[in-house]
Tab-separated table of C-alpha atoms and ligand atoms in Angstrom:
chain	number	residue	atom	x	y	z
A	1	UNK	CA	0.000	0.000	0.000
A	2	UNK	CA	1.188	3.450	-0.304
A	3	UNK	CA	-0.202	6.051	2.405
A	4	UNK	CA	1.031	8.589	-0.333
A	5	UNK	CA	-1.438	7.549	-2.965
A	6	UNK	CA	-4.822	10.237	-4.005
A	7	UNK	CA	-5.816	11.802	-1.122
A	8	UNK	CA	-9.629	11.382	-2.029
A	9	UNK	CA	-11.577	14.027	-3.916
A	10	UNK	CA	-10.182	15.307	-7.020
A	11	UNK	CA	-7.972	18.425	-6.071
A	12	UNK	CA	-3.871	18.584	-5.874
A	13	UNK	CA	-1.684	18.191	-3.004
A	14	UNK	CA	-0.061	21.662	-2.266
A	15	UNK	CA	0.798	22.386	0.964
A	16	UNK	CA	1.895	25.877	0.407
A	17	UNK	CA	0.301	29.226	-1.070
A	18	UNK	CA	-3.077	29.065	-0.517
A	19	UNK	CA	-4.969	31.814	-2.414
A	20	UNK	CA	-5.841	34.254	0.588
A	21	UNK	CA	-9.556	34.338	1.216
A	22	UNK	CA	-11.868	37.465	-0.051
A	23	UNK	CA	-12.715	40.566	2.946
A	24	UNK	CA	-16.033	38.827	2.823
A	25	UNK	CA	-14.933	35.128	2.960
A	26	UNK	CA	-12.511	36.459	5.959
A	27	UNK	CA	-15.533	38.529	7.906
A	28	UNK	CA	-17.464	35.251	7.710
A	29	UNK	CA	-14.667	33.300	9.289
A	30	UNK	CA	-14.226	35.720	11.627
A	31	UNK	CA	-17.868	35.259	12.754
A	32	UNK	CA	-17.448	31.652	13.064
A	33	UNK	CA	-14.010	31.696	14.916
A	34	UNK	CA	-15.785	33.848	17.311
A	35	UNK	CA	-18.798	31.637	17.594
A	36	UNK	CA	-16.411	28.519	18.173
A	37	UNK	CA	-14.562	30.191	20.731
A	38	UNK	CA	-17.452	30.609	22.966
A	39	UNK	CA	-17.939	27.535	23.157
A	40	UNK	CA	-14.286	26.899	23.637
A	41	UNK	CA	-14.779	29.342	26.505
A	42	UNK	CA	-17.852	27.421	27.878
A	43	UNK	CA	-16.820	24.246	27.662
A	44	UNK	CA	-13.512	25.344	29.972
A	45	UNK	CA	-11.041	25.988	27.666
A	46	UNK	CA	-11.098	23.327	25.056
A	47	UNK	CA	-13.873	21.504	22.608
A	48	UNK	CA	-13.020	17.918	20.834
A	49	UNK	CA	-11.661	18.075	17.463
A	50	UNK	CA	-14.925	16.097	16.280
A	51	UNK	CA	-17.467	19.267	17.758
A	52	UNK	CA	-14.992	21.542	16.283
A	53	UNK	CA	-15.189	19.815	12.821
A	54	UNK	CA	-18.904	19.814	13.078
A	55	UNK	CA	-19.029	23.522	13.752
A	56	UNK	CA	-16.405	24.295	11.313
A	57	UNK	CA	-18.595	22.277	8.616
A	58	UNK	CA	-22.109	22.486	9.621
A	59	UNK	CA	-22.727	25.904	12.160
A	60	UNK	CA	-25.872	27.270	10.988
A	61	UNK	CA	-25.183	29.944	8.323
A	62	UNK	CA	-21.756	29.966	9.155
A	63	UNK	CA	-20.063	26.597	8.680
A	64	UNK	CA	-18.822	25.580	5.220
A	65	UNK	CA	-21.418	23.488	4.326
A	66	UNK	CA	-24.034	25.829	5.718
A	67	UNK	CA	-22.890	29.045	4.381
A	68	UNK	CA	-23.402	30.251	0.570
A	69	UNK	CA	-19.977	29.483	-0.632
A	70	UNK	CA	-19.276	27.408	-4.108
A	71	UNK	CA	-17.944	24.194	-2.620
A	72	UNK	CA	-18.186	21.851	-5.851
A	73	UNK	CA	-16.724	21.440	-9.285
A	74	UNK	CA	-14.086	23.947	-10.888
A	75	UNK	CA	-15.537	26.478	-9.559
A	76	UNK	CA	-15.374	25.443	-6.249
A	77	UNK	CA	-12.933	23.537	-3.845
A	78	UNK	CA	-13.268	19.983	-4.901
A	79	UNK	CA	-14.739	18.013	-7.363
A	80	UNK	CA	-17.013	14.357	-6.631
A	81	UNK	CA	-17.648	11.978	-9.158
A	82	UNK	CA	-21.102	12.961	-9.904
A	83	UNK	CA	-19.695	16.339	-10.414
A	84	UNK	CA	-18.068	15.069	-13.111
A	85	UNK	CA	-20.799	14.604	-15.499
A	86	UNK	CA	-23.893	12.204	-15.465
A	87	UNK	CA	-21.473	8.395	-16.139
A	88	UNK	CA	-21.408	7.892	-12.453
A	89	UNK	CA	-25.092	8.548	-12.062
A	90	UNK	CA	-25.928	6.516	-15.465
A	91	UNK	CA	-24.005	3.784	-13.990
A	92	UNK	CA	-25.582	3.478	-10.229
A	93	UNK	CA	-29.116	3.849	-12.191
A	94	UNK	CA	-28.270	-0.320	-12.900
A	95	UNK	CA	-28.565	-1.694	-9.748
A	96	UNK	CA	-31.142	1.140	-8.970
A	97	UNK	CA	-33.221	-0.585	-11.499
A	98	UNK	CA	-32.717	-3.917	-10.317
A	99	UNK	CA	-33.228	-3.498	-7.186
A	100	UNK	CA	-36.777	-1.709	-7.313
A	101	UNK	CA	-37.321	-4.688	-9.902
A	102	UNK	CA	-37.152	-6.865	-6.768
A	103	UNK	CA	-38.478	-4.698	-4.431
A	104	UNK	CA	-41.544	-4.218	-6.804
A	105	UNK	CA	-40.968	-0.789	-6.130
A	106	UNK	CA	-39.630	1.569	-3.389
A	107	UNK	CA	-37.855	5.037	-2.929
A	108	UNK	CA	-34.493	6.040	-2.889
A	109	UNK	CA	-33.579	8.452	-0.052
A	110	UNK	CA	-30.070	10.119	-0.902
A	111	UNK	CA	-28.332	11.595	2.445
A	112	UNK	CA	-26.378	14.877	1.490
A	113	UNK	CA	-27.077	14.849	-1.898
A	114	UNK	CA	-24.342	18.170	-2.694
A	115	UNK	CA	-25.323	20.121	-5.611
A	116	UNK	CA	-28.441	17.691	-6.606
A	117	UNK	CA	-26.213	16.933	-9.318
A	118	UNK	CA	-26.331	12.721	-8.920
A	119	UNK	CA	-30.433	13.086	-7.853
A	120	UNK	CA	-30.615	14.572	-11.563
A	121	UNK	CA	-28.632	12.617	-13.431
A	122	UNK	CA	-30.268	9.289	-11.888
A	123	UNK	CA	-33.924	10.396	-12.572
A	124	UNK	CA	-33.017	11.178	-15.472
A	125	UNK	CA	-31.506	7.763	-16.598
A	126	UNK	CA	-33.953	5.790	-14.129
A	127	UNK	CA	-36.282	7.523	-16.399
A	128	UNK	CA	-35.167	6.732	-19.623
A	129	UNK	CA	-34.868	2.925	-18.063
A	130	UNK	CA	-38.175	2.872	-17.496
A	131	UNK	CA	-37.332	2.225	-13.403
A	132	UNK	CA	-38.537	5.770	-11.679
A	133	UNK	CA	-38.867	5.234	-7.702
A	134	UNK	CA	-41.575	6.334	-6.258
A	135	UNK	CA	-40.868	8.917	-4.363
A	136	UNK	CA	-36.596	10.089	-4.397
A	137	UNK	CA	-36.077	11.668	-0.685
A	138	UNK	CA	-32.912	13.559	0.006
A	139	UNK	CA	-31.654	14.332	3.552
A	140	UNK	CA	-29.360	17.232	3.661
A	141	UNK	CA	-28.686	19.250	6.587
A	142	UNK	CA	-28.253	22.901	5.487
A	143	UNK	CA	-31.057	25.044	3.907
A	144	UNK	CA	-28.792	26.324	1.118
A	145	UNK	CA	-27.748	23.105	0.322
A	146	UNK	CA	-31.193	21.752	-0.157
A	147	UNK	CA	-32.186	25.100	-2.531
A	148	UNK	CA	-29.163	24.171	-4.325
A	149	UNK	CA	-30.256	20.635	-5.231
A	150	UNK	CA	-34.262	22.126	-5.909
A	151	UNK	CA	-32.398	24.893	-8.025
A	152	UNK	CA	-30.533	22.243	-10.185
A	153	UNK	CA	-33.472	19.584	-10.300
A	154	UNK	CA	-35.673	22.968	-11.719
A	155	UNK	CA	-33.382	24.150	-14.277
A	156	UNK	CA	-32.542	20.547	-15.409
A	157	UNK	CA	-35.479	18.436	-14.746
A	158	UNK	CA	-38.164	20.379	-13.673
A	159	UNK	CA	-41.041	17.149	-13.737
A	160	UNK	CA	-39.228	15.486	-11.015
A	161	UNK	CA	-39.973	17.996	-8.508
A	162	UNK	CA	-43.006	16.872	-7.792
A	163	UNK	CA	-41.373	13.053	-6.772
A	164	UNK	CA	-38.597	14.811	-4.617
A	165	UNK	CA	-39.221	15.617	-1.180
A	166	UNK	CA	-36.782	16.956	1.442
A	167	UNK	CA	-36.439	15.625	4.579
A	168	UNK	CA	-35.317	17.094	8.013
A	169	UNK	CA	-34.259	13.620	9.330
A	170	UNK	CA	-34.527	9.838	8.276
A	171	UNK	CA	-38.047	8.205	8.172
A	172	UNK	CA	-39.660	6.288	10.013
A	173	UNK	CA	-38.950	3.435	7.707
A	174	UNK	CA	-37.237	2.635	4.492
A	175	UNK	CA	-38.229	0.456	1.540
A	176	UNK	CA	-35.872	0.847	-1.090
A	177	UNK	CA	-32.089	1.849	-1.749
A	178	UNK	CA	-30.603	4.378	0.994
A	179	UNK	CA	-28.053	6.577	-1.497
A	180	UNK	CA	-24.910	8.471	-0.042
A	181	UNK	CA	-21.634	9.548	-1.823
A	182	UNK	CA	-19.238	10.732	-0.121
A	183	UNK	CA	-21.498	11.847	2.953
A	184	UNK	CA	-18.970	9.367	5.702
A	185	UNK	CA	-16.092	11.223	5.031
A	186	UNK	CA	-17.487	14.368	5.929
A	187	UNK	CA	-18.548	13.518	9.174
A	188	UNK	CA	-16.718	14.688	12.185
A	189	UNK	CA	-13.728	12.676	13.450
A	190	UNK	CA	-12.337	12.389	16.857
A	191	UNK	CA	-8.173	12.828	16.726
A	192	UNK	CA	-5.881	10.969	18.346
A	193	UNK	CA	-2.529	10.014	19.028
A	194	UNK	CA	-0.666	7.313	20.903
A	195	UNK	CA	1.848	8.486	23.717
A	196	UNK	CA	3.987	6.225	26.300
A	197	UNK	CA	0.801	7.141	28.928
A	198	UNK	CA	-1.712	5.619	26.403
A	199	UNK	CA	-4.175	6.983	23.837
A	200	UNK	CA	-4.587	11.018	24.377
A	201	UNK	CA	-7.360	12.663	22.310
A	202	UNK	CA	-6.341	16.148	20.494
A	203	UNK	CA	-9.039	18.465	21.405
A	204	UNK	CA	-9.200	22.396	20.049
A	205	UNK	CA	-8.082	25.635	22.481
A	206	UNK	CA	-7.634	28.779	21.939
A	207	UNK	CA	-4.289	30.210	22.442
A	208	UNK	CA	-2.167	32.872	21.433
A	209	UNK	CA	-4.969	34.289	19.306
A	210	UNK	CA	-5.674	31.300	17.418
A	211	UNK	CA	-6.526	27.829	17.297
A	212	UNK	CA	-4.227	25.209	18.809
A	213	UNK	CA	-4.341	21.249	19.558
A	214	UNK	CA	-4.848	19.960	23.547
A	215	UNK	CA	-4.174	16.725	23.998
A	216	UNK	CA	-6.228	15.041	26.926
A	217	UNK	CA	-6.695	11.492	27.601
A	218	UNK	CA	-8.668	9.488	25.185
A	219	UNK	CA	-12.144	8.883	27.188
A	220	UNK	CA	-13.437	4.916	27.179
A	221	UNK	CA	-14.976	4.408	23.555
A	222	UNK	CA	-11.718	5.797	21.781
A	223	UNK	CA	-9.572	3.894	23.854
A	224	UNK	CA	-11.295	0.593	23.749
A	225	UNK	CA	-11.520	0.777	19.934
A	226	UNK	CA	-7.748	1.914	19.745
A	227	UNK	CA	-5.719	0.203	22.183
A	228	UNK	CA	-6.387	-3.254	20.945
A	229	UNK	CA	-4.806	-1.906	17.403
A	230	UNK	CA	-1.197	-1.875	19.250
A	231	UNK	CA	-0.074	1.465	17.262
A	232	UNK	CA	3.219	2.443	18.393
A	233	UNK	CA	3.928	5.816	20.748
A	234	UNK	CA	3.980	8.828	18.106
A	235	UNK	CA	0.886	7.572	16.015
A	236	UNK	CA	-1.764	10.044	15.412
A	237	UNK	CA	-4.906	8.967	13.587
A	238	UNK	CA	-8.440	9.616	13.952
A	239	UNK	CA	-11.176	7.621	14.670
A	240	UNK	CA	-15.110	8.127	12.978
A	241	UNK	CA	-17.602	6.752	15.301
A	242	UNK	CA	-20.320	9.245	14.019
A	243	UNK	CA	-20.073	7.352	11.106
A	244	UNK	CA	-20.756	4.172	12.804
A	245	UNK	CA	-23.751	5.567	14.439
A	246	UNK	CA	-25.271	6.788	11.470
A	247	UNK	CA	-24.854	3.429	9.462
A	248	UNK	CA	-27.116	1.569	12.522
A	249	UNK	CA	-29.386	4.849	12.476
A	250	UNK	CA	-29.918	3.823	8.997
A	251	UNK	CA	-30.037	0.148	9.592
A	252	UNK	CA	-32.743	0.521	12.604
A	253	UNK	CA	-35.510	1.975	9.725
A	254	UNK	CA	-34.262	-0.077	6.607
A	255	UNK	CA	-37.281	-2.221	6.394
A	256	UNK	CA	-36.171	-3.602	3.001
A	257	UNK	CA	-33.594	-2.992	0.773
A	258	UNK	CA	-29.932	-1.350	0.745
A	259	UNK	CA	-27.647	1.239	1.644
A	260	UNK	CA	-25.446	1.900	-0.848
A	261	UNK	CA	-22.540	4.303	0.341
A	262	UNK	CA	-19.333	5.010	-2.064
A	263	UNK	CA	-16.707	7.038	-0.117
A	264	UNK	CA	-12.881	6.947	-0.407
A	265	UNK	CA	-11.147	4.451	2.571
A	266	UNK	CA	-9.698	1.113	2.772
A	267	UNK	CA	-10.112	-1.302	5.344
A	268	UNK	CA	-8.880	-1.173	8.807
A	269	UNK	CA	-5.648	-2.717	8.329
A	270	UNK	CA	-5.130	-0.317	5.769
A	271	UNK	CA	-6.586	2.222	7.632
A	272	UNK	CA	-4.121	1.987	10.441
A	273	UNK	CA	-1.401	1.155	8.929
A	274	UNK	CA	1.772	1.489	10.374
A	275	UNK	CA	3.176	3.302	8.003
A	276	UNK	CA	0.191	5.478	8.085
A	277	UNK	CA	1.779	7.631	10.996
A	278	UNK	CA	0.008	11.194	10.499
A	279	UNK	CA	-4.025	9.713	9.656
A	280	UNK	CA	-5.950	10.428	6.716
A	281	UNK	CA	-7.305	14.174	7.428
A	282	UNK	CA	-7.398	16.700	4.710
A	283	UNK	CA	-8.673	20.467	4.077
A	284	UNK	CA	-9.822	21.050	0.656
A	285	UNK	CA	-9.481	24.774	-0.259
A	286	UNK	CA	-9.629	25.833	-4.466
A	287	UNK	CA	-8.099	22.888	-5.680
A	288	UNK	CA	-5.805	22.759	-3.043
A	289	UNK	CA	-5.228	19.904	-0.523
A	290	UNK	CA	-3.325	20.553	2.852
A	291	UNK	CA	-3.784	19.031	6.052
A	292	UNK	CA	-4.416	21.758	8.925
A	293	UNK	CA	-7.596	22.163	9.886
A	294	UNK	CA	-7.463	25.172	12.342
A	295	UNK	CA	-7.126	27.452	9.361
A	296	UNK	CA	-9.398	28.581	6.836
A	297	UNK	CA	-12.347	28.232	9.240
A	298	UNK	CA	-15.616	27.730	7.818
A	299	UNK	CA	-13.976	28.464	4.531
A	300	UNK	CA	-12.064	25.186	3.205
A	301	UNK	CA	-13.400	21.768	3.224
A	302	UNK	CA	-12.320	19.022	6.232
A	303	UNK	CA	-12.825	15.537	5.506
A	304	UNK	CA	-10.830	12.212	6.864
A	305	UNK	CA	-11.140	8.802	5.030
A	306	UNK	CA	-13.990	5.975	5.970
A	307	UNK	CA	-12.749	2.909	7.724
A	308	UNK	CA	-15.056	0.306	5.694
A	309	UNK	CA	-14.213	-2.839	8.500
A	310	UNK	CA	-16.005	0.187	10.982
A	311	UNK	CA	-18.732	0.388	8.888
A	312	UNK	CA	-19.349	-3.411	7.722
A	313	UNK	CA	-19.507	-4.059	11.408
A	314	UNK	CA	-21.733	-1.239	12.238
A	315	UNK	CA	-24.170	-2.501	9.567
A	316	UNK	CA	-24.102	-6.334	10.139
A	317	UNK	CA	-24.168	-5.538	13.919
A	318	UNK	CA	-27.723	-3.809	13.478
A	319	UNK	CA	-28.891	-6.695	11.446
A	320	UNK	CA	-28.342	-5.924	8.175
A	321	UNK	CA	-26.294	-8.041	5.322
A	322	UNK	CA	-22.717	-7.041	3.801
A	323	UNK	CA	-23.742	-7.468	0.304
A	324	UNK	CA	-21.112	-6.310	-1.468
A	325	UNK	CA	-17.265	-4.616	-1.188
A	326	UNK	CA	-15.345	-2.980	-4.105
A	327	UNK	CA	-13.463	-0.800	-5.741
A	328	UNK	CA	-15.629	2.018	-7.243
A	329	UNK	CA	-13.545	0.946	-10.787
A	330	UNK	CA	-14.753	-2.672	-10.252
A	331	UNK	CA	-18.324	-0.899	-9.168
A	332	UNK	CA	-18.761	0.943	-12.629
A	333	UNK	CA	-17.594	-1.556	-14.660
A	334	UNK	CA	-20.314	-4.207	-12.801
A	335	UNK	CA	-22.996	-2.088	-13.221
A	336	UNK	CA	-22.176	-1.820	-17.484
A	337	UNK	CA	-20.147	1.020	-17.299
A	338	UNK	CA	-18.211	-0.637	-20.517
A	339	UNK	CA	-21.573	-0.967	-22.551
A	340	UNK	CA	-23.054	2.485	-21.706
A	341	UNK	CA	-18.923	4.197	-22.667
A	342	UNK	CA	-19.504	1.774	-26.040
A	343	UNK	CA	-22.665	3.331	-26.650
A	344	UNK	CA	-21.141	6.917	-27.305
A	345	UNK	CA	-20.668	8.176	-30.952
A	346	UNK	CA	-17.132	8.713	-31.534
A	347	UNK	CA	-18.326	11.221	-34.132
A	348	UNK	CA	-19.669	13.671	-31.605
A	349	UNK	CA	-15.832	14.524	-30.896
A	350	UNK	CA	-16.985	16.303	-27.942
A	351	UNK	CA	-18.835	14.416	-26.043
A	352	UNK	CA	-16.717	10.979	-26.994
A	353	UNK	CA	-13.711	13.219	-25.317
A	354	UNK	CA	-15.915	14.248	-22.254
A	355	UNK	CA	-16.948	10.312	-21.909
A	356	UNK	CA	-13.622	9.565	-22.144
A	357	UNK	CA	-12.674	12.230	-19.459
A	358	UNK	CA	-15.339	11.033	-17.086
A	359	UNK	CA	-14.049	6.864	-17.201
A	360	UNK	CA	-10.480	7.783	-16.780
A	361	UNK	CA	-10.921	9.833	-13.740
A	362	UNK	CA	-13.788	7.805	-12.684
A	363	UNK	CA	-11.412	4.338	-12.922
A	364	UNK	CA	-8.449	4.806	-12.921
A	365	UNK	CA	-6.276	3.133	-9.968
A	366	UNK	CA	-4.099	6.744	-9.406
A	367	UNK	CA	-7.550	8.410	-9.899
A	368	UNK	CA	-10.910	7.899	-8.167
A	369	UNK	CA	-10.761	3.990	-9.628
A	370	UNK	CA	-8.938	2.489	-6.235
A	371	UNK	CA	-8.723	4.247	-3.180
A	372	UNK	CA	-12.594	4.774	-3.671
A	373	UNK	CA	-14.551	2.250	-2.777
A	374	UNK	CA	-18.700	1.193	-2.848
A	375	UNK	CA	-20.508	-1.116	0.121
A	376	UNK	CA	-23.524	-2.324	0.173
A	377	UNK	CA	-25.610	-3.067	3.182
A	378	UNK	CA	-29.024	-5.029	2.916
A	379	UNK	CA	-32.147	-6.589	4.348
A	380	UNK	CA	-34.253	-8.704	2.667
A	381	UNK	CA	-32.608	-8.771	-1.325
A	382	UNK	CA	-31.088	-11.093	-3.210
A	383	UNK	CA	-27.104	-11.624	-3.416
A	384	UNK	CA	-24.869	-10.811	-5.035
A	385	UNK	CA	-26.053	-7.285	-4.856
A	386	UNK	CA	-26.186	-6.086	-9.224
A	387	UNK	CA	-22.158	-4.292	-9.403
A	388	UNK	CA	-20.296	-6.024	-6.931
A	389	UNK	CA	-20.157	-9.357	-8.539
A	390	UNK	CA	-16.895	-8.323	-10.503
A	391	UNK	CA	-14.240	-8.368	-8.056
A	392	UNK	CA	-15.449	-9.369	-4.492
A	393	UNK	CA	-13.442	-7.631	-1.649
A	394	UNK	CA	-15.543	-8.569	0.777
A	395	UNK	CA	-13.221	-10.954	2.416
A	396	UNK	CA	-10.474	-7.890	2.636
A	397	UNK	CA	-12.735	-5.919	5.559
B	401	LIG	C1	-18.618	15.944	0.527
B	401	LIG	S1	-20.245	16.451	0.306
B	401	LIG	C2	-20.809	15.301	-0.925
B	401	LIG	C3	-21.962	15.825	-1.719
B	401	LIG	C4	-22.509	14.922	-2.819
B	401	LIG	N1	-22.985	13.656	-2.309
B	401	LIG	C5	-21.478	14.696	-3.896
B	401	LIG	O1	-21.001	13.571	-4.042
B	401	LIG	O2	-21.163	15.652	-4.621
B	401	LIG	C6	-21.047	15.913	1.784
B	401	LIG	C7	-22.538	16.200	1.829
B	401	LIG	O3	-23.112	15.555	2.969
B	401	LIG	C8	-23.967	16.482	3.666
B	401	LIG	N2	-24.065	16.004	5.050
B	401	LIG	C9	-23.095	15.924	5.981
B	401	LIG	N3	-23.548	15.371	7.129
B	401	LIG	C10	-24.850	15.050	6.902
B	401	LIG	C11	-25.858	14.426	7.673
B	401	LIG	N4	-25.617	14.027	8.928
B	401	LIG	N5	-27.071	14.254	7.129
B	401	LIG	C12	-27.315	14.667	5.861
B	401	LIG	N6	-26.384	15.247	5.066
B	401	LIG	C13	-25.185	15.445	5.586
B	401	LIG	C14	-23.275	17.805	3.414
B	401	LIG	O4	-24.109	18.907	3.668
B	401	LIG	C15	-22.925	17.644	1.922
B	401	LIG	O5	-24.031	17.870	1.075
């Protein structure tokens, strides 16, 4: 393995010159410095590094995900695959299809569904397949977000409005496919590192007039996942158990049907590699990837790779079936990624190149094609799960 390899999302590593922020970008970091700072100052001097990751991502109106700034695509900080153009969404439409086939119907709920870009492109080719759900349900938290995605589904699509609904939190139950890409890795983390007097957590202070890492001793639920890993004194890594807790949340009202997550992680042993001294966090800020998150608050992206053992386990502990683990490469190309790429004119120059464009960075092993990954988790469906027949990595988590 090499802990070197893509550091998920499509931007490149530069750890230096950052383009400085607009007055305006700054004023609204300033506001949400100030507003994480009093809860520093409440809390007694320090916060966890997962509540400050949450406020620094999700603060009402102020955290980057809340706030009005461009986050995807060129135009923004980072691009995701169904940013990319409509092949990724074309190609999850497959065992979509299939699945509501042997459902007999159903919905898909997509959790953070981003610009509304993949909820378009998959009603639209669900549509064309002849496989609409009944209703599509997206879960996003912020309220700009979710006029984003009704902005993009109105210019684009404008007759599925009517079958999209938004919700404020996850139904009651679920029959159907339970959609999220990349939604695990930006969840907050908890930090931590491994020192002779056993596993500390690195919590946020204030100091000096900015923010600076406390370390504190890890409390029981970090330390009895960590300890039994045997890192060695020095080892800093972090650790998602919000991610954990929202595969079982899911689980508990997944009547029938799957969750189908694709995210960029490995498995635990790769995960915590030994070689992996310095954990997977990264800040995503115009194209640019560095790894210091107590800068650029509220303004740059903060995201740390999924640990797919974590959240197998999760789902089979709440009673669901691990129904498939791949490579998103071996993903594509199982759900006909090959036919629908052979399908394109190579007399519309453009649009052959654009194709072209989307299956390279889509595939490709120094690309998206290996350190991203898709799992399924199910209850009640057939296996192999449509996609994951290909290459079977199941046995790997
Ligand atoms: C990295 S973006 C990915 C967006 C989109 N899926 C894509 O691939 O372009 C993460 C998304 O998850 C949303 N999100 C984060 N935590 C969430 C939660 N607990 N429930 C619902 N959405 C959440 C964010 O607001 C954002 O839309």
């Amino acid at each position: 393995m090499n802990p070197h390899q893509h550091n998920g999302r499509t931007a490149a590593p530069e750890f230096h010159a950052l383009p400085p922020p607009t007055a305006e970008e700054q004023a609204l970091s300033a506001r949400l410095q100030q507003r994480i700072r009093e809860e520093i100052a409440a809390a007694g001097g320090a916060i966890s590094f997962a509540r400050f990751m949450e406020l620094a991502l999700y603060a009402p109106e102020l955290g980057y995900y809340a706030a009005g700034k461009q986050k995807f695509g060129a135009a923004g900080d980072f691009t995701t695959a169904p940013e990319l153009g409509s092949l990724f969404a074309r190609c999850l439409a497959r065992p979509c299809q299939d699945i509501l086939a042997e459902l007999g119907g159903g919905d898909i709920l997509e959790v953070g569904a981003g610009s509304g870009a993949l909820a378009t492109d998959l009603l639209l080719e669900l549509e064309t397949l002849g496989a609409l759900p009944e209703r599509y349900l997206i879960l996003e938290l912020g309220t700009e977000l979710r006029a984003r995605q009704a902005e993009t589904l109105r210019d684009r699509a404008p007759r599925f409005l009517e079958r999209v609904h938004w919700l404020d939190r996850l139904p009651a139950g679920v029959r159907g496919i339970v959609l999220a890409n990349e939604l695990l890795d930006a969840l907050p983390v908890e930090r931590f590192k491994v020192t002779e007097a056993g596993i500390h957590r690195l919590d946020v202070a204030w100091e000096n007039e900015r923010f600076a890492w406390r370390e504190e001793p890890a409390d029981e639920p970090v330390r009895a996942r960590i300890e039994p890993l045997a890192l060695p004194p020095g080892y800093l890594s972090e650790i998602n158990l919000r991610a954990e807790a929202w595969v079982r949340s899911v689980a508990d009202v997944l009547q029938q049907g799957v969750m189908l997550l694709v995210d960029y992680g490995f498995p635990r042993a790769e995960f915590y590699h030994p070689q992996r001294t310095h954990g997977t966090l990264m800040c995503h800020y115009r194209h640019r990837a560095h790894d210091d998150p107590l800068v650029l608050v509220g303004l740059q992206d903060i995201t740390a790779h999924v640990d797919f053992s974590a959240v197998a386990e999760a789902g089979t502990g709440a009673g669901l079936v691990l129904a498939g683990y791949t490579s998103q490469a071996a993903f594509l190309i199982g759900c006909g990624l090959e036919k629908l790429a052979a399908s394109s004119d190579p007399e519309a120059v453009r649009a052959h190149l654009d194709l072209t464009r989307q299956i390279k960075t889509l595939t490709l092993p120094h690309e998206m094609g290996e350190l991203y990954k898709a799992i399924a988790l199910s209850r009640g469906l057939r296996e192999p799960l449509p996609g994951f027949a290909l290459h079977d990595r199941r046995g790997r988590l």
